[in-house]
Short mmCIF file of C-alpha atoms in Angstrom, two decimals:
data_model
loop_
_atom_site.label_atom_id
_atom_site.label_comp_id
_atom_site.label_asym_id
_atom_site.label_seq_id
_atom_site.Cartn_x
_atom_site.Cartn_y
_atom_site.Cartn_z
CA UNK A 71 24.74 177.67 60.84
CA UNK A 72 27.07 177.07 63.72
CA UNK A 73 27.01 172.83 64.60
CA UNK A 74 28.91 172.36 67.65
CA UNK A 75 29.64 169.15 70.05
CA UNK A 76 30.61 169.60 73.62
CA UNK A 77 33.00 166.02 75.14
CA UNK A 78 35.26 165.41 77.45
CA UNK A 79 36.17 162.68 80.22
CA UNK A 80 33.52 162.99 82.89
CA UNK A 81 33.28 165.29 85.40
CA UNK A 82 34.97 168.11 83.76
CA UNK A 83 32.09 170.75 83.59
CA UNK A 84 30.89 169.84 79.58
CA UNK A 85 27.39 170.37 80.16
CA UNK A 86 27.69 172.95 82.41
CA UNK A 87 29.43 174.81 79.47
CA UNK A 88 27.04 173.45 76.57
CA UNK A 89 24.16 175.05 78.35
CA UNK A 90 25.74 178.22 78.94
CA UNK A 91 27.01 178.64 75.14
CA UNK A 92 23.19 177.58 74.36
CA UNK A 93 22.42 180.38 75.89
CA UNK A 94 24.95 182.80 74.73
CA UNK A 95 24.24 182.15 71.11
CA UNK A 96 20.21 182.42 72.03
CA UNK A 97 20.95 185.89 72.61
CA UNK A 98 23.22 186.68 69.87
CA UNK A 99 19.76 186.11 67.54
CA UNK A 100 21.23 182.21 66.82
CA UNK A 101 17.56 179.86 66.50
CA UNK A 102 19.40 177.02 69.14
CA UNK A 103 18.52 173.75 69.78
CA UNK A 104 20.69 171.91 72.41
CA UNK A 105 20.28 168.26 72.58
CA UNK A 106 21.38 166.60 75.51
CA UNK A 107 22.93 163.27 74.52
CA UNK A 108 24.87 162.42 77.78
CA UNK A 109 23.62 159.31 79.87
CA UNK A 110 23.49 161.54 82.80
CA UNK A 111 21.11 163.63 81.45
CA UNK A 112 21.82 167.21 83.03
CA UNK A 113 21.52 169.92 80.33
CA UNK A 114 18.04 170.92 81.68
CA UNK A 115 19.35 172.89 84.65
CA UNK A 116 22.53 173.55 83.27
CA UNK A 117 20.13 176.06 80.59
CA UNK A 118 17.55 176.67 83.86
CA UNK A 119 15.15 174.50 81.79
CA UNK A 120 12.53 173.44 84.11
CA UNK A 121 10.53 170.92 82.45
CA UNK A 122 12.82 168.98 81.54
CA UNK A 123 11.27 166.88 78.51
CA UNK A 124 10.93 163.20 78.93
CA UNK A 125 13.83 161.21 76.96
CA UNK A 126 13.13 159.84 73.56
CA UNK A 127 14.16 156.42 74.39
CA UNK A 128 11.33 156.17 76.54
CA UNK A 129 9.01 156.37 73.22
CA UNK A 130 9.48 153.03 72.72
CA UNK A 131 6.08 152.97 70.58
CA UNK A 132 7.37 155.74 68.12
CA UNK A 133 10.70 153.90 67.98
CA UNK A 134 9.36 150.75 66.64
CA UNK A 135 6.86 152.79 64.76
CA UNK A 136 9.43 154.68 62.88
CA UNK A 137 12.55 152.62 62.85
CA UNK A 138 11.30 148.65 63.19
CA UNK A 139 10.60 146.25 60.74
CA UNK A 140 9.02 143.25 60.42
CA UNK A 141 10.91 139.84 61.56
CA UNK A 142 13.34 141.44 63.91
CA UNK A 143 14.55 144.12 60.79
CA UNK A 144 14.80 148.03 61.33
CA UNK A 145 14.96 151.30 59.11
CA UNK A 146 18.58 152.67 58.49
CA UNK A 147 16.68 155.84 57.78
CA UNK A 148 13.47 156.46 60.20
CA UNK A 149 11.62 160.13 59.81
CA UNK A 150 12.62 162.39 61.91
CA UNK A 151 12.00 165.61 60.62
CA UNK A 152 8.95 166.29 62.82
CA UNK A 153 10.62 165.21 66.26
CA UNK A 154 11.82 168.58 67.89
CA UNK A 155 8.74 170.12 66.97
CA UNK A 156 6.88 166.54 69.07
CA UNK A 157 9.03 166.50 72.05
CA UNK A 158 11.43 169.71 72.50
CA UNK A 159 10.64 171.87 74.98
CA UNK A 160 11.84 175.73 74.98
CA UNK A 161 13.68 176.90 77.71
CA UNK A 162 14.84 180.36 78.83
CA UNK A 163 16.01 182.79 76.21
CA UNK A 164 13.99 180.34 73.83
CA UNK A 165 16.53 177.50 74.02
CA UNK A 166 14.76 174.28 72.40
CA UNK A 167 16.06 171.12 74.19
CA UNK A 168 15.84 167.94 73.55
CA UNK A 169 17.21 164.84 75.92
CA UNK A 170 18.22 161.46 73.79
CA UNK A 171 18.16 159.33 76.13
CA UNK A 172 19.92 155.82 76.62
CA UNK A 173 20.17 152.44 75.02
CA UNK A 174 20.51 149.34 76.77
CA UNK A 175 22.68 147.10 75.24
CA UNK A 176 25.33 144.48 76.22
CA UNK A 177 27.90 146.13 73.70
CA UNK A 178 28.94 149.77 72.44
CA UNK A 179 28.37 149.02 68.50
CA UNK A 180 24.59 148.00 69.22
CA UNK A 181 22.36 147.92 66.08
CA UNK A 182 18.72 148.32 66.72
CA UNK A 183 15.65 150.33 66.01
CA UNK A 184 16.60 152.84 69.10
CA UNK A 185 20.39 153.39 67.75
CA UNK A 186 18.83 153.61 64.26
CA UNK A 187 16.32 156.28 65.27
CA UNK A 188 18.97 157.89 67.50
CA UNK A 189 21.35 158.01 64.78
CA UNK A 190 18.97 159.63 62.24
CA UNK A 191 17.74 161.90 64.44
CA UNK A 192 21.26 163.15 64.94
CA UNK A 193 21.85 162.96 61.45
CA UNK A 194 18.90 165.19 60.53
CA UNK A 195 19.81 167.57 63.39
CA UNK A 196 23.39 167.66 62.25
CA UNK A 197 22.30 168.65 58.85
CA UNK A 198 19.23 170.78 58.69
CA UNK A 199 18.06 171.45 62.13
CA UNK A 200 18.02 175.25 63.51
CA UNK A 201 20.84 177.52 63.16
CA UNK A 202 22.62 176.63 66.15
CA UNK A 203 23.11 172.93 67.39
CA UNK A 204 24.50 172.24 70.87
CA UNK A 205 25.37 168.44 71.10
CA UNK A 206 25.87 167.59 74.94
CA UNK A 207 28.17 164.78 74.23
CA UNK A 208 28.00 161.62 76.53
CA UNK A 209 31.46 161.40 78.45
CA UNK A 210 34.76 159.89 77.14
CA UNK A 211 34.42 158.70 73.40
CA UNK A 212 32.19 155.94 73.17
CA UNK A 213 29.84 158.24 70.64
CA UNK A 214 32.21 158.47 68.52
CA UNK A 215 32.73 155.05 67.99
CA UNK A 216 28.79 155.14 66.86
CA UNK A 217 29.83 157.77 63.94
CA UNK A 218 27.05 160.22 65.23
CA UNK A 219 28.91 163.38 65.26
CA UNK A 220 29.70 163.58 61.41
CA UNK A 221 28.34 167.03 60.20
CA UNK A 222 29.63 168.94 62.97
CA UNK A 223 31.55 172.31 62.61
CA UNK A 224 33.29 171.89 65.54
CA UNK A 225 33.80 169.78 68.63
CA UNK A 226 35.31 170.72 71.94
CA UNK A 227 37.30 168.94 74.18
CA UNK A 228 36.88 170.12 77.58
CA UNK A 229 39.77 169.15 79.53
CA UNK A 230 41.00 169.78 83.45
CA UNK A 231 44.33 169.80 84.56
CA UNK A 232 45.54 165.89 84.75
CA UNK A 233 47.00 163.57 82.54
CA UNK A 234 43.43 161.57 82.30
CA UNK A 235 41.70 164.22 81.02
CA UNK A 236 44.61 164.69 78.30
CA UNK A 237 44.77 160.98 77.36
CA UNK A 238 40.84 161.52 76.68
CA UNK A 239 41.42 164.16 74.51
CA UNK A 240 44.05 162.64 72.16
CA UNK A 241 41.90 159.06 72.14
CA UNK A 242 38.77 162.03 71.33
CA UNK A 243 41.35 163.62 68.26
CA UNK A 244 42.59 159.93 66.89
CA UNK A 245 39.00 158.36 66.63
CA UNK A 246 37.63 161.57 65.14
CA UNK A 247 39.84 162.05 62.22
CA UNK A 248 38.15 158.47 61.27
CA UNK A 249 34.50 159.81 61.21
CA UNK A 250 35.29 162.99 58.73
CA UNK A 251 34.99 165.31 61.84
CA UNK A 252 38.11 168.19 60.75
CA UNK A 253 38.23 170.37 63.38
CA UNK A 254 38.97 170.23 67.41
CA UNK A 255 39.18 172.69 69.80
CA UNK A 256 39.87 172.64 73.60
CA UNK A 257 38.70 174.51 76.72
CA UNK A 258 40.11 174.25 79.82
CA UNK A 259 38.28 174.49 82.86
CA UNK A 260 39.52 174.58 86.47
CA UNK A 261 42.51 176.50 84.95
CA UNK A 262 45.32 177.78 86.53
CA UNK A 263 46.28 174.90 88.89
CA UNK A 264 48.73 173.38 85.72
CA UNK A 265 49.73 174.38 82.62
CA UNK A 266 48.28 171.81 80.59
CA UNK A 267 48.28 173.91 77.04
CA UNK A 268 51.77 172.54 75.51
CA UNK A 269 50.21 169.11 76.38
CA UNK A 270 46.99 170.10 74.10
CA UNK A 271 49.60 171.98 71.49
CA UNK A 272 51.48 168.48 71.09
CA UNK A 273 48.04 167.00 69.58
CA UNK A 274 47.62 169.60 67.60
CA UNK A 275 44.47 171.11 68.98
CA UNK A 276 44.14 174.78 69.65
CA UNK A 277 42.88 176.21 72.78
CA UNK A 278 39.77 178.07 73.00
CA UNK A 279 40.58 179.37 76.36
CA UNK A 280 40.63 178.83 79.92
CA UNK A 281 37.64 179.13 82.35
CA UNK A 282 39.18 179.56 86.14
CA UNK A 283 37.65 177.77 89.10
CA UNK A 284 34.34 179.81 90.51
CA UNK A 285 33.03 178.77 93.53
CA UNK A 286 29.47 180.79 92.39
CA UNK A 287 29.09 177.51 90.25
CA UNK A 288 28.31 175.21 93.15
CA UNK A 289 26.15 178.05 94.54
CA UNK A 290 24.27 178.28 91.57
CA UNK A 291 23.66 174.66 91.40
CA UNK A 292 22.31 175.05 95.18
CA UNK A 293 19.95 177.08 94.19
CA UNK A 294 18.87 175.75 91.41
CA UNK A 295 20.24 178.33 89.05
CA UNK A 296 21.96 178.45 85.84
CA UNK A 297 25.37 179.72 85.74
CA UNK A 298 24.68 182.19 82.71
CA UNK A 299 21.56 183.88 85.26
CA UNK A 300 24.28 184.40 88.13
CA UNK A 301 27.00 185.64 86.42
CA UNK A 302 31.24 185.67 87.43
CA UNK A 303 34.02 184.62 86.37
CA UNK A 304 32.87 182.17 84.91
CA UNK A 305 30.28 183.12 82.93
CA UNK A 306 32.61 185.89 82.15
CA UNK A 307 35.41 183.15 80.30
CA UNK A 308 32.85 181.16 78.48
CA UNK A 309 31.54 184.64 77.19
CA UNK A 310 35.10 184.93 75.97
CA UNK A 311 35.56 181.59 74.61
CA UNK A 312 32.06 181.60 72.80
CA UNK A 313 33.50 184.97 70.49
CA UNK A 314 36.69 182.69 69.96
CA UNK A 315 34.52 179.68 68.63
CA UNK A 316 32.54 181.72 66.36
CA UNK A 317 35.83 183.09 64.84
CA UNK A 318 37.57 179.80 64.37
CA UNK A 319 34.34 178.37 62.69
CA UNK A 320 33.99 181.71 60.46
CA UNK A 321 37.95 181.36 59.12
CA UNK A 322 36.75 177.18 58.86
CA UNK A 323 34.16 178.63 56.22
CA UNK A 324 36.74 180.84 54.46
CA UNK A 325 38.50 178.15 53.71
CA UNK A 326 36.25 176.04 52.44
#
């Protein structure tokens, strides 16, 4: 069971990385379901999914079916259980994916039947769902502040070169020790430009590894391609840092 969430401040190549681990632990034999929980919603071609499965916010119906209550009340605890089997869709290397979807609300700690269903849904995934769980994090840490990541193995950070992308990622490590989520991890993407890593070794979190800037990434997206199908240098680190997440989680189980 490997339970992993992908954040970071925006615009510093998370999803592009979630879908290509997806797909990396598809072929190892791993059962994956990647979820893609980022307002943006880009996981689909990030994994070369091509129909890319309508939101579950826009269910409105189920929603209130499941999670609302009478006089304006909702369920803490909607079922779930038979939601990736309703609306996933399976992608190449039989990747299920799933897209959240957004809630309107005026504030971050909104409590209604969509964040209730959302939650649950997360919580159920977190918990029982598939072997492997890709979480394509929304950017920056509002999520956390929800408390929808507890249950998960492992999250990574990614982080660029800049001082904004480091403030995210201790803001990411301070809220998280408050939500039960133990261990951190960091990749950094567009290396080479600065050496960020003592930065990232001053918090405390360890460093996956370093994926260098490929311009075959924007070519990809041009034609409509997932990184993992076009290969480089890229592909080539995350390859590398995917063997280096599955170690860190397997000496996490030893010592528990």
């Amino acid at each position: 069971m490997v339970k992993i969430a992908v954040t970071g401040k925006g615009g510093v190549g998370k999803t592009t990385l979630s879908g290509t681990l997806a797909r990396m632990l598809a072929r190892d034999g791993y059962e994956v379901l990647a979820i893609d929980a980022d307002a943006d919603m880009n996981l689909a071609s990030a994994i070369g999914v091509k129909n890319t499965p309508k939101p579950l916010t826009d269910y409105q119906e189920l929603i209130e079916e499941r999670a609302g209550e009478k006089g304006g009340m909702f369920k803490f605890n909607p079922k779930v259980d038979d939601i990736v089997d309703m609306f996933g869709v399976v992608g190449p290397d039989n990747v299920k994916m799933l897209v959240m979807g957004t809630i309107e609300r005026g504030g971050s700690g909104c409590m209604c039947p969509a964040s209730s269903f959302l939650r649950a849904f997360l919580r159920h995934v977190a918990l029982k769902e598939s072997s492997a769980v890709i979480l394509d994090m929304e950017a920056g840490i509002e999520h956390l502040g929800r408390g929808t990541t507890r249950g998960i193995d492992l999250m990574i950070v990614v982080v660029e070169p800049g001082m904004r992308s480091i403030e995210t990622a201790q803001r990411i490590k301070e809220l998280s020790e408050g939500i039960d989520i133990r261990h951190l991890a960091a990749v950094i993407n567009k290396g080479n430009s600065a050496n960020i890593r003592p930065h990232l070794e001053k918090l405390g979190i360890p460093v996956l590894g370093e994926i260098p800037y490929d311009t075959g990434l924007a070519e990809a997206d041009l034609m409509g391609l997932a990184p993992i199908d076009v290969g480089g240098e890229w592909v080539d680190a995350v390859r590398s840092i995917k063997e280096n997440m599955l170690s860190m989680i397997a000496t996490f189980e030893k010592e528990a």
